[in-house]
XYZ file of C-alpha atoms in Angstrom:
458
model
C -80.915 -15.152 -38.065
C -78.596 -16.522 -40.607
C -76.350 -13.488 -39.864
C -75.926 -14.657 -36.240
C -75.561 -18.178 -37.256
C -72.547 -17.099 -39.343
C -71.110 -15.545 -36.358
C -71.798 -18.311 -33.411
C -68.254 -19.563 -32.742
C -69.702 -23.110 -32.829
C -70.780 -23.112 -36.383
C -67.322 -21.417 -37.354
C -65.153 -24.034 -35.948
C -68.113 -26.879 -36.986
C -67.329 -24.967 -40.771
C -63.487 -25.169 -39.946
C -63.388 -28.803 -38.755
C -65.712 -30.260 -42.265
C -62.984 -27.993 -44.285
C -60.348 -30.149 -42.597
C -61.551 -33.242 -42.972
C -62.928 -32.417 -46.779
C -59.402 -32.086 -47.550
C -57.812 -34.780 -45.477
C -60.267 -37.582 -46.973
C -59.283 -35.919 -50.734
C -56.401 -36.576 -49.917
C -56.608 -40.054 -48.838
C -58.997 -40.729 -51.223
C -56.363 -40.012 -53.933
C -53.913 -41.756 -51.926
C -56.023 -45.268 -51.478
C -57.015 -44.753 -55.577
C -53.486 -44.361 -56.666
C -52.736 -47.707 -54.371
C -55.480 -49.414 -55.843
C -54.302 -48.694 -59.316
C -50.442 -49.564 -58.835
C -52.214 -53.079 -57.249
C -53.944 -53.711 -60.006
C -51.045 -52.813 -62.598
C -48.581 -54.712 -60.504
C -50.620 -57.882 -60.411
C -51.585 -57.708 -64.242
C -47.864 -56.799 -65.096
C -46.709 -60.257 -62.739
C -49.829 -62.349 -64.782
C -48.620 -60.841 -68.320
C -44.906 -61.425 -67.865
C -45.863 -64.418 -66.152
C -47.648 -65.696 -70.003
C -45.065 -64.145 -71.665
C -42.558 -66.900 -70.361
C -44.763 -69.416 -70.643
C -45.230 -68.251 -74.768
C -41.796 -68.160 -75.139
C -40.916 -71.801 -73.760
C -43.558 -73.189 -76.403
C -41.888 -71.182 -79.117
C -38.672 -72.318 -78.559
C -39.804 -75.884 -77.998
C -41.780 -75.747 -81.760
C -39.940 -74.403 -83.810
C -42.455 -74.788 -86.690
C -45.506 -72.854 -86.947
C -47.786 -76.178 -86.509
C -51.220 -77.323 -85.595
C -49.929 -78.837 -82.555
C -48.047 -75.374 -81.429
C -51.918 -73.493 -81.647
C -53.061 -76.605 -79.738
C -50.252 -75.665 -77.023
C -51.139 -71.728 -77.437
C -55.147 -72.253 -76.686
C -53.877 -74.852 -73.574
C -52.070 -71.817 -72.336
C -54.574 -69.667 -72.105
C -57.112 -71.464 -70.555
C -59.214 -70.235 -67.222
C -57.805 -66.316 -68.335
C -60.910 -65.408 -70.165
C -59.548 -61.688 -70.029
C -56.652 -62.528 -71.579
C -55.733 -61.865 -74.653
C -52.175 -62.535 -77.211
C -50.876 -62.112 -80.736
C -48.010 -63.686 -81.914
C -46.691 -62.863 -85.040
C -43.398 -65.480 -86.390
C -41.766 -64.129 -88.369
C -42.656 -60.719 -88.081
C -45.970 -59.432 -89.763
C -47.264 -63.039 -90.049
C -49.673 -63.881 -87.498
C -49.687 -67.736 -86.418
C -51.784 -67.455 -83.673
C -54.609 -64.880 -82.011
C -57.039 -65.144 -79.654
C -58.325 -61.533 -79.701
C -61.799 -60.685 -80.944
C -60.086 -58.405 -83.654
C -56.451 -58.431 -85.175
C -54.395 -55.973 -83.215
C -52.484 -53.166 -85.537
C -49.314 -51.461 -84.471
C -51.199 -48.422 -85.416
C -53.803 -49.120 -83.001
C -51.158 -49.353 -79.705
C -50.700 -46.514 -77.481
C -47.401 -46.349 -75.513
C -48.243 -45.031 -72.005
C -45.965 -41.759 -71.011
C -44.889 -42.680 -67.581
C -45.341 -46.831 -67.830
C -44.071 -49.730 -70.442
C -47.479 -50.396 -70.971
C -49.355 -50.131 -74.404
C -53.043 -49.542 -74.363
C -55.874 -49.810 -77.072
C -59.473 -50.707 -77.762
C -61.064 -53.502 -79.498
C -65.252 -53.192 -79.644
C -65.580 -50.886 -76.844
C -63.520 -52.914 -74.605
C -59.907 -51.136 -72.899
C -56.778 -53.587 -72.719
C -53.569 -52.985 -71.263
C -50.838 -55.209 -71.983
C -46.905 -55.778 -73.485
C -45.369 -55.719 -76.431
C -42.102 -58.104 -76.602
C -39.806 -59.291 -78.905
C -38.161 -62.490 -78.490
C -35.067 -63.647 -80.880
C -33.619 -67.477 -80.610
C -29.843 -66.922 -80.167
C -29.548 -70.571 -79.474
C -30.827 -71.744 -82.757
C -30.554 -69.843 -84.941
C -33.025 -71.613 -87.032
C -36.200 -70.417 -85.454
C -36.956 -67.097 -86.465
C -37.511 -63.553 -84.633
C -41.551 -63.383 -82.866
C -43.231 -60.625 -81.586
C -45.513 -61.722 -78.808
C -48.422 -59.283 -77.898
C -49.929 -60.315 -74.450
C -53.197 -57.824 -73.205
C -55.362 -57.991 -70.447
C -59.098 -56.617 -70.198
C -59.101 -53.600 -67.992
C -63.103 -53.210 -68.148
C -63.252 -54.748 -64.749
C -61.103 -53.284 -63.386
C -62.294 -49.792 -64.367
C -65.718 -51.149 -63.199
C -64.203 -51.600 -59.718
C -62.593 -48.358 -59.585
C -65.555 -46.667 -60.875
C -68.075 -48.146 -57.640
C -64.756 -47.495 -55.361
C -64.112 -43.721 -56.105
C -68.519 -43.669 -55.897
C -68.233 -45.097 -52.565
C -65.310 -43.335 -51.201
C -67.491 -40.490 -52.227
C -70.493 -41.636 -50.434
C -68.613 -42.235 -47.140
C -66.858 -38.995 -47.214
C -70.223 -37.031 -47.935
C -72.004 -39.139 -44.663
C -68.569 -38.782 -42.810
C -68.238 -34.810 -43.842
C -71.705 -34.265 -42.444
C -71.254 -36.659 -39.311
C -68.093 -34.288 -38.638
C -69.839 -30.806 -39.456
C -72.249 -32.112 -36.646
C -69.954 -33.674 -33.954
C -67.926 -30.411 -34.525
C -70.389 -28.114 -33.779
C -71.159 -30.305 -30.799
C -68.229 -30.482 -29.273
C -67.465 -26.535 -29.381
C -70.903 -26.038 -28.147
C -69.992 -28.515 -25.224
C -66.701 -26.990 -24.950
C -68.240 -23.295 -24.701
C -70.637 -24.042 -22.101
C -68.121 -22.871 -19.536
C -68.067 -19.376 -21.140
C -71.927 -19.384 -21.428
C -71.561 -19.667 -17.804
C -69.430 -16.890 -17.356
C -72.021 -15.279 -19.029
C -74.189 -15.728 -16.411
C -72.887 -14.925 -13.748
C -72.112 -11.546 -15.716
C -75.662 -10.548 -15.722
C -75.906 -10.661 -12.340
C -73.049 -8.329 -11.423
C -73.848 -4.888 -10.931
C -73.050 -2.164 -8.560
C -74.849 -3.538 -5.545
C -73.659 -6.816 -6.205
C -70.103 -7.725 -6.694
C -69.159 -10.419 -5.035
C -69.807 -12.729 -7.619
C -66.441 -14.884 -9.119
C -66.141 -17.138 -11.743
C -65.032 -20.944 -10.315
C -61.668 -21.008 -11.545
C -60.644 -24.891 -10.780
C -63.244 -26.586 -13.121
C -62.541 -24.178 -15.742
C -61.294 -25.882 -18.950
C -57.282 -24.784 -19.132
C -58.315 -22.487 -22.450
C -60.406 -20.537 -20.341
C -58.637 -20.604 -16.751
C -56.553 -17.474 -17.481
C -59.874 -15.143 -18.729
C -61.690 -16.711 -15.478
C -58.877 -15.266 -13.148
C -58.284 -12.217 -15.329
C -62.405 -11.682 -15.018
C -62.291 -12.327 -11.091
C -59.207 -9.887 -10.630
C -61.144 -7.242 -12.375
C -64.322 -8.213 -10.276
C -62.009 -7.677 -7.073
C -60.737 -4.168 -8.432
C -64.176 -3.350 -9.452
C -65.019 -4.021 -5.881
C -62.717 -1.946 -4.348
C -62.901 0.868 -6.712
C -66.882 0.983 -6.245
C -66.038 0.749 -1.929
C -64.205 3.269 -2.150
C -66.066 5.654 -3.961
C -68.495 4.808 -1.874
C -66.823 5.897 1.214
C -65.454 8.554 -0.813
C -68.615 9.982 -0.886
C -69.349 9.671 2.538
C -66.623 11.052 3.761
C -66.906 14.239 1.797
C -70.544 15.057 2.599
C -68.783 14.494 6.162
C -66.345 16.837 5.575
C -68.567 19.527 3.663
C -71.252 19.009 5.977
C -69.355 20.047 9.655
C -67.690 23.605 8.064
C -71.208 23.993 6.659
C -73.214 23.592 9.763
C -70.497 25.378 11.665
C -71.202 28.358 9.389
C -74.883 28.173 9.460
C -75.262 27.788 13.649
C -72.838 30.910 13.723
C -74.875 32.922 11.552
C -78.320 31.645 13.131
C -76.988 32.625 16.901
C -75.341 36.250 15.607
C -78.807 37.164 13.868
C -80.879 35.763 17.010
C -80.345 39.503 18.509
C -78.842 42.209 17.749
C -75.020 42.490 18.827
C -72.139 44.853 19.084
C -69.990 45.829 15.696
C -67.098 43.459 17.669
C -69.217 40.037 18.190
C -70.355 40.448 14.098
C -66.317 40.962 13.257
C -65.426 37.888 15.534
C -68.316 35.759 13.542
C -67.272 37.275 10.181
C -63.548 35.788 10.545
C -64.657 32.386 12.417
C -66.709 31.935 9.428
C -63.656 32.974 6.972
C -61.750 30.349 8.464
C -64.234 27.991 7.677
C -64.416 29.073 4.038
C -60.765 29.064 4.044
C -60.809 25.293 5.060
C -63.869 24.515 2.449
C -61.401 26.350 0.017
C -58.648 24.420 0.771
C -60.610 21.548 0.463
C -61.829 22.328 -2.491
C -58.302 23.083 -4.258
C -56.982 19.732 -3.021
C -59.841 17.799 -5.057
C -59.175 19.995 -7.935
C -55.672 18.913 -7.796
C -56.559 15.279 -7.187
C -58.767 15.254 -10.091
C -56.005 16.627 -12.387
C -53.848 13.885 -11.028
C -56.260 11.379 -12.153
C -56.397 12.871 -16.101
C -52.470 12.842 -15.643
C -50.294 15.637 -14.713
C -47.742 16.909 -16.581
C -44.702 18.092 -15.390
C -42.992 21.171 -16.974
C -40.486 22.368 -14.340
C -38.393 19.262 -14.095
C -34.983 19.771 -12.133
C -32.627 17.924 -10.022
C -34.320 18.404 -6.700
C -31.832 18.258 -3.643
C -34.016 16.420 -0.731
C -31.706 17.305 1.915
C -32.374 21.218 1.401
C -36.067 20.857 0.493
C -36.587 18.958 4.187
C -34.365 20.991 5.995
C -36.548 24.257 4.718
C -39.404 21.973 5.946
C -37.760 21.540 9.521
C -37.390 25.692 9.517
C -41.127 25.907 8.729
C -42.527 23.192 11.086
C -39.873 23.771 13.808
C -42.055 25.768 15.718
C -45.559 23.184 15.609
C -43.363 20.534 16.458
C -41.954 22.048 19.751
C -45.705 22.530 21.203
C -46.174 19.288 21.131
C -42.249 18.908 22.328
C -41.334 16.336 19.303
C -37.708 16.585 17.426
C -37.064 16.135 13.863
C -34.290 14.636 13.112
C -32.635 13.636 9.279
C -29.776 12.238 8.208
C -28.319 11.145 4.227
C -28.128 12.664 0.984
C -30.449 12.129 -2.241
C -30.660 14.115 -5.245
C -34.021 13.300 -7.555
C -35.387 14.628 -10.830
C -38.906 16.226 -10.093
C -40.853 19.132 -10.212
C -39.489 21.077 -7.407
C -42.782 22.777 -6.010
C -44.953 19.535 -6.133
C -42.059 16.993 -4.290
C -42.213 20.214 -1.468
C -46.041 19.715 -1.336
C -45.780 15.636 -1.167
C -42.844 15.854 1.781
C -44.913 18.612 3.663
C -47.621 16.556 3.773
C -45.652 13.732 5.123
C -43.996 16.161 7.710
C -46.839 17.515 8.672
C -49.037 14.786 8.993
C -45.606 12.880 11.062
C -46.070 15.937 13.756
C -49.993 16.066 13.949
C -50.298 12.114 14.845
C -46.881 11.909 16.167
C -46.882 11.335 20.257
C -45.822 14.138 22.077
C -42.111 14.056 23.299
C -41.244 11.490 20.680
C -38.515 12.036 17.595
C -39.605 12.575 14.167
C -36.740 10.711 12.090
C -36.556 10.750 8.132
C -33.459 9.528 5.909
C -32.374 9.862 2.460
C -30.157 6.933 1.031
C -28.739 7.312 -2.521
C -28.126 4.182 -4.387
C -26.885 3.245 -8.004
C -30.588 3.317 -9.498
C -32.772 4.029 -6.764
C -32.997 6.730 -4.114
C -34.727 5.751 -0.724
C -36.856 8.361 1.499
C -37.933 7.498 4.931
C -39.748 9.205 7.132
C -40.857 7.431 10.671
C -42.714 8.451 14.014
C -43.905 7.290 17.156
C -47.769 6.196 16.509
C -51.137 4.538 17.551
C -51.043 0.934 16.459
C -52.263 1.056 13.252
C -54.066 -2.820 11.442
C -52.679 -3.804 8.461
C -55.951 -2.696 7.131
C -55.537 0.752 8.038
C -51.937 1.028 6.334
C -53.565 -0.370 3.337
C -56.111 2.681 2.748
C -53.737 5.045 4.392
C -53.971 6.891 0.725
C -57.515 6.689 0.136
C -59.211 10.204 -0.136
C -60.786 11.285 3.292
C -59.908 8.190 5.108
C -59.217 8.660 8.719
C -57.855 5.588 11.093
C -60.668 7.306 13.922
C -63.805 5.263 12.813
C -65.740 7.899 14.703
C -64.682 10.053 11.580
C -64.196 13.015 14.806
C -61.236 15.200 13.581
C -58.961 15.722 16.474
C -56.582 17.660 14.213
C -57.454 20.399 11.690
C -56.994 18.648 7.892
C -59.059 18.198 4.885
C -58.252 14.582 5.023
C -56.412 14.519 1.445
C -53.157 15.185 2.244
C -51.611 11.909 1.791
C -54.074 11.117 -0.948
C -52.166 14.015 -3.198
C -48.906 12.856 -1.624
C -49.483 9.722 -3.435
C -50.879 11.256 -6.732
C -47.619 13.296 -6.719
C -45.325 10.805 -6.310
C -47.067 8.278 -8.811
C -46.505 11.142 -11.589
C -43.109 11.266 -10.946
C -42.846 7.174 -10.995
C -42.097 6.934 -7.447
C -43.605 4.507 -5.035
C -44.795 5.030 -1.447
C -46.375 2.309 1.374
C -46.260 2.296 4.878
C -45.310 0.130 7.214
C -45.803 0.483 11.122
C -43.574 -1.866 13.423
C -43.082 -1.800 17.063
C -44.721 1.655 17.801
C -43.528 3.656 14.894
C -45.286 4.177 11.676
C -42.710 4.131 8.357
C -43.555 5.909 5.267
C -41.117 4.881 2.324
C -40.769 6.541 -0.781
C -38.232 4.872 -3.806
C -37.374 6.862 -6.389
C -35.813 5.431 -9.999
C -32.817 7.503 -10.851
């Protein structure tokens, strides 16, 4: 329990926020106490130099050290009970003090950083000034020393409750904080607890699910779109390994059942050493397919765990499509289309795999091409790039169709009826093959005629 206390994030920032404003009222705690302090020295200095002025007018004005001057001196000092003063005229003879105890040089402390001198009489603190005043305008009255202090008990009184207060309020406030912190992350983390939520609902069967990105506190907005983008490509992935799967038992099963009817009608009866040699090679052509089928997924599969590429070379396109044109020449007249290419484009690639990627785009160009239409594909070399086209006359195609155009097995029939021989992964490894080479491929179908485009980065 207190383990996963330590970790909420609420308490961490509640622990984080009382740190913060621990320190900040120290520090204006010290601040407000040193303020107080200068006050208080300030206004004792003004009422002490203030006395001081007053003394030294009565000096001056009796000369003599009379009964009527100590008169004057107790006058003086009347309604400043915390007052207290020692003059000494001449020097070392004391005419007049009204401190409970004679004050001794020995006694005074001079302050390091102030003018002031500080000492105790019974228990009690003063603070006060030490000043000498000489008569330069007659020279008949002599030299005094005039010793003016001022109780400090009170004011140490006052700044002894004030620094117990300030530490009062900024124990209540430091608490009041700690808990208005930790409410106001656990307020501001309710949006992720809701996230949260609709987490544990997701799952394999149910994906549609997003987080509600426009009341989503700004902190949060970018997780809440980077969480739905991975919900949509979670989505797909899971569709389309779901059709993936589909499709192949569609695949697997029609070679399958081809092979088992053929064997179940040959063994109904017995049959001539021909009809078992006709059977034998229908059904080799049907393992041949499964095989191909087979090696195509084995290749896709490697293409997903990355391929790696050991027989790199600059790979003329020009000569690798015109061997294509020699090797399809003869499909593409039965069904009376004309392949056509124009350009030049050198790439660096594995030779044998870009062969296998273009085939597949030739070949796939002639099988859904319409009959007495022209194959086209150009090459076009530029500073960085290099562009390969290849376009034929086609069925419209949706915008949805183009889009899965690469997805294993996929077939624009939605009858999933295979009016041309195939496995159904050709463009599929077209696409792996071009992806480990960096190159990019999409396909674009406008006004009849279906575009495949392939960019290369020089």
């Amino acid at each position: 329990m207190t383990r996963k206390l330590f970790n909420a994030i609420s308490f961490r920032i509640a622990i984080i926020f009382s740190l913060s404003t621990v320190i900040i009222l120290m520090i204006m705690g010290l601040v407000i106490h040193q303020l107080v302090m200068h006050h208080f020295e300030t206004q004792d200095r003004t009422q002490l130099e203030g006395k001081i002025q007053l003394l030294e007018n009565l000096l001056e004005q009796n000369p003599a050290n009379s009964q009527e001057l100590n008169i004057y001196l107790k006058d003086a000092l009347v309604g400043h009970h915390d007052l207290i003063v020692q003059i000494e005229r001449p020097t070392g003879q004391i005419i007049f003090s009204s401190a409970p105890a004679l004050i001794k040089a020995q006694t005074l402390i001079k302050s390091k950083h102030t003018p002031w001198l500080e000492w105790k009489i019974q228990n009690k603190t003063y603070r006060g000034l030490a000043y000498k005043k000489s008569f330069n305008r007659n020279s008949s009255i002599p030299t005094a020393q005039i010793i003016v202090g001022i109780d400090t008990s009170e004011h140490l009184h006052f700044l002894n409750d004030f620094r117990r207060q300030l530490l009062y309020i900024g124990i209540v406030g430091t608490i009041c904080l700690m808990f208005l912190g930790w409410f106001a992350a656990w307020r501001g983390l309710r949006p992720v607890q809701k996230m949260a939520k609709v987490a544990e609902g997701i799952s394999a069967q149910h994906l549609s699910e997003r987080l509600e990105v426009e009341n989503t506190p700004t902190e949060l907005r970018s997780l809440a779109i980077a969480f739905n983008d991975m919900l949509d490509r979670l989505e797909s992935a899971v569709e389309k390994l779901s059709d993936f799967s589909s499709d192949l038992a569609h695949e697997i099963r029609t070679p399958i059942n081809n092979l088992m009817t053929q064997t179940q009608v040959c063994l109904s009866r017995s049959r001539d050493i021909n009809t078992y040699q006709e059977v034998l090679f229908s059904n080799l052509e049907e393992f041949e397919r499964l095989a191909r089928m087979i090696s195509d997924m084995l290749f896709l599969a490697k293409a997903e765990h990355g391929l790696h590429l050991p027989n790199l070379k600059q790979v003329d396109l020009v000569k690798e499509v015109s061997a294509l044109f020699d090797f399809y020449d003869a499909i593409a007249a039965e069904k009376s289309i004309s392949l056509e290419q124009k350009g030049y484009g050198v790439v660096n690639g594995d030779p044998s795999m870009l062969r296998r990627a273009l085939s597949n785009l030739l070949s796939n160009a002639i099988k859904y091409g319409k009959t007495e239409s022209v194959v086209r594909i150009k090459t076009q070399q530029n500073f960085d790039t290099t562009v390969f086209t290849i376009e034929n006359e086609s069925s419209p195609l949706t915008s949805e169709q183009l889009s899965r155009l690469f997805d294993r097995f996929y077939r624009t029939d939605a009858s999933r009826q295979r009016v041309e021989e195939g496995t159904g992964l050709g463009l599929a490894i077209t696409k792996s093959i071009l992806d480990v080479h960096g190159a990019t491929i999409r396909a674009d179908y406008h006004n009849g005629r279906i575009t495949f485009k392939i960019i290369f980065k020089n």
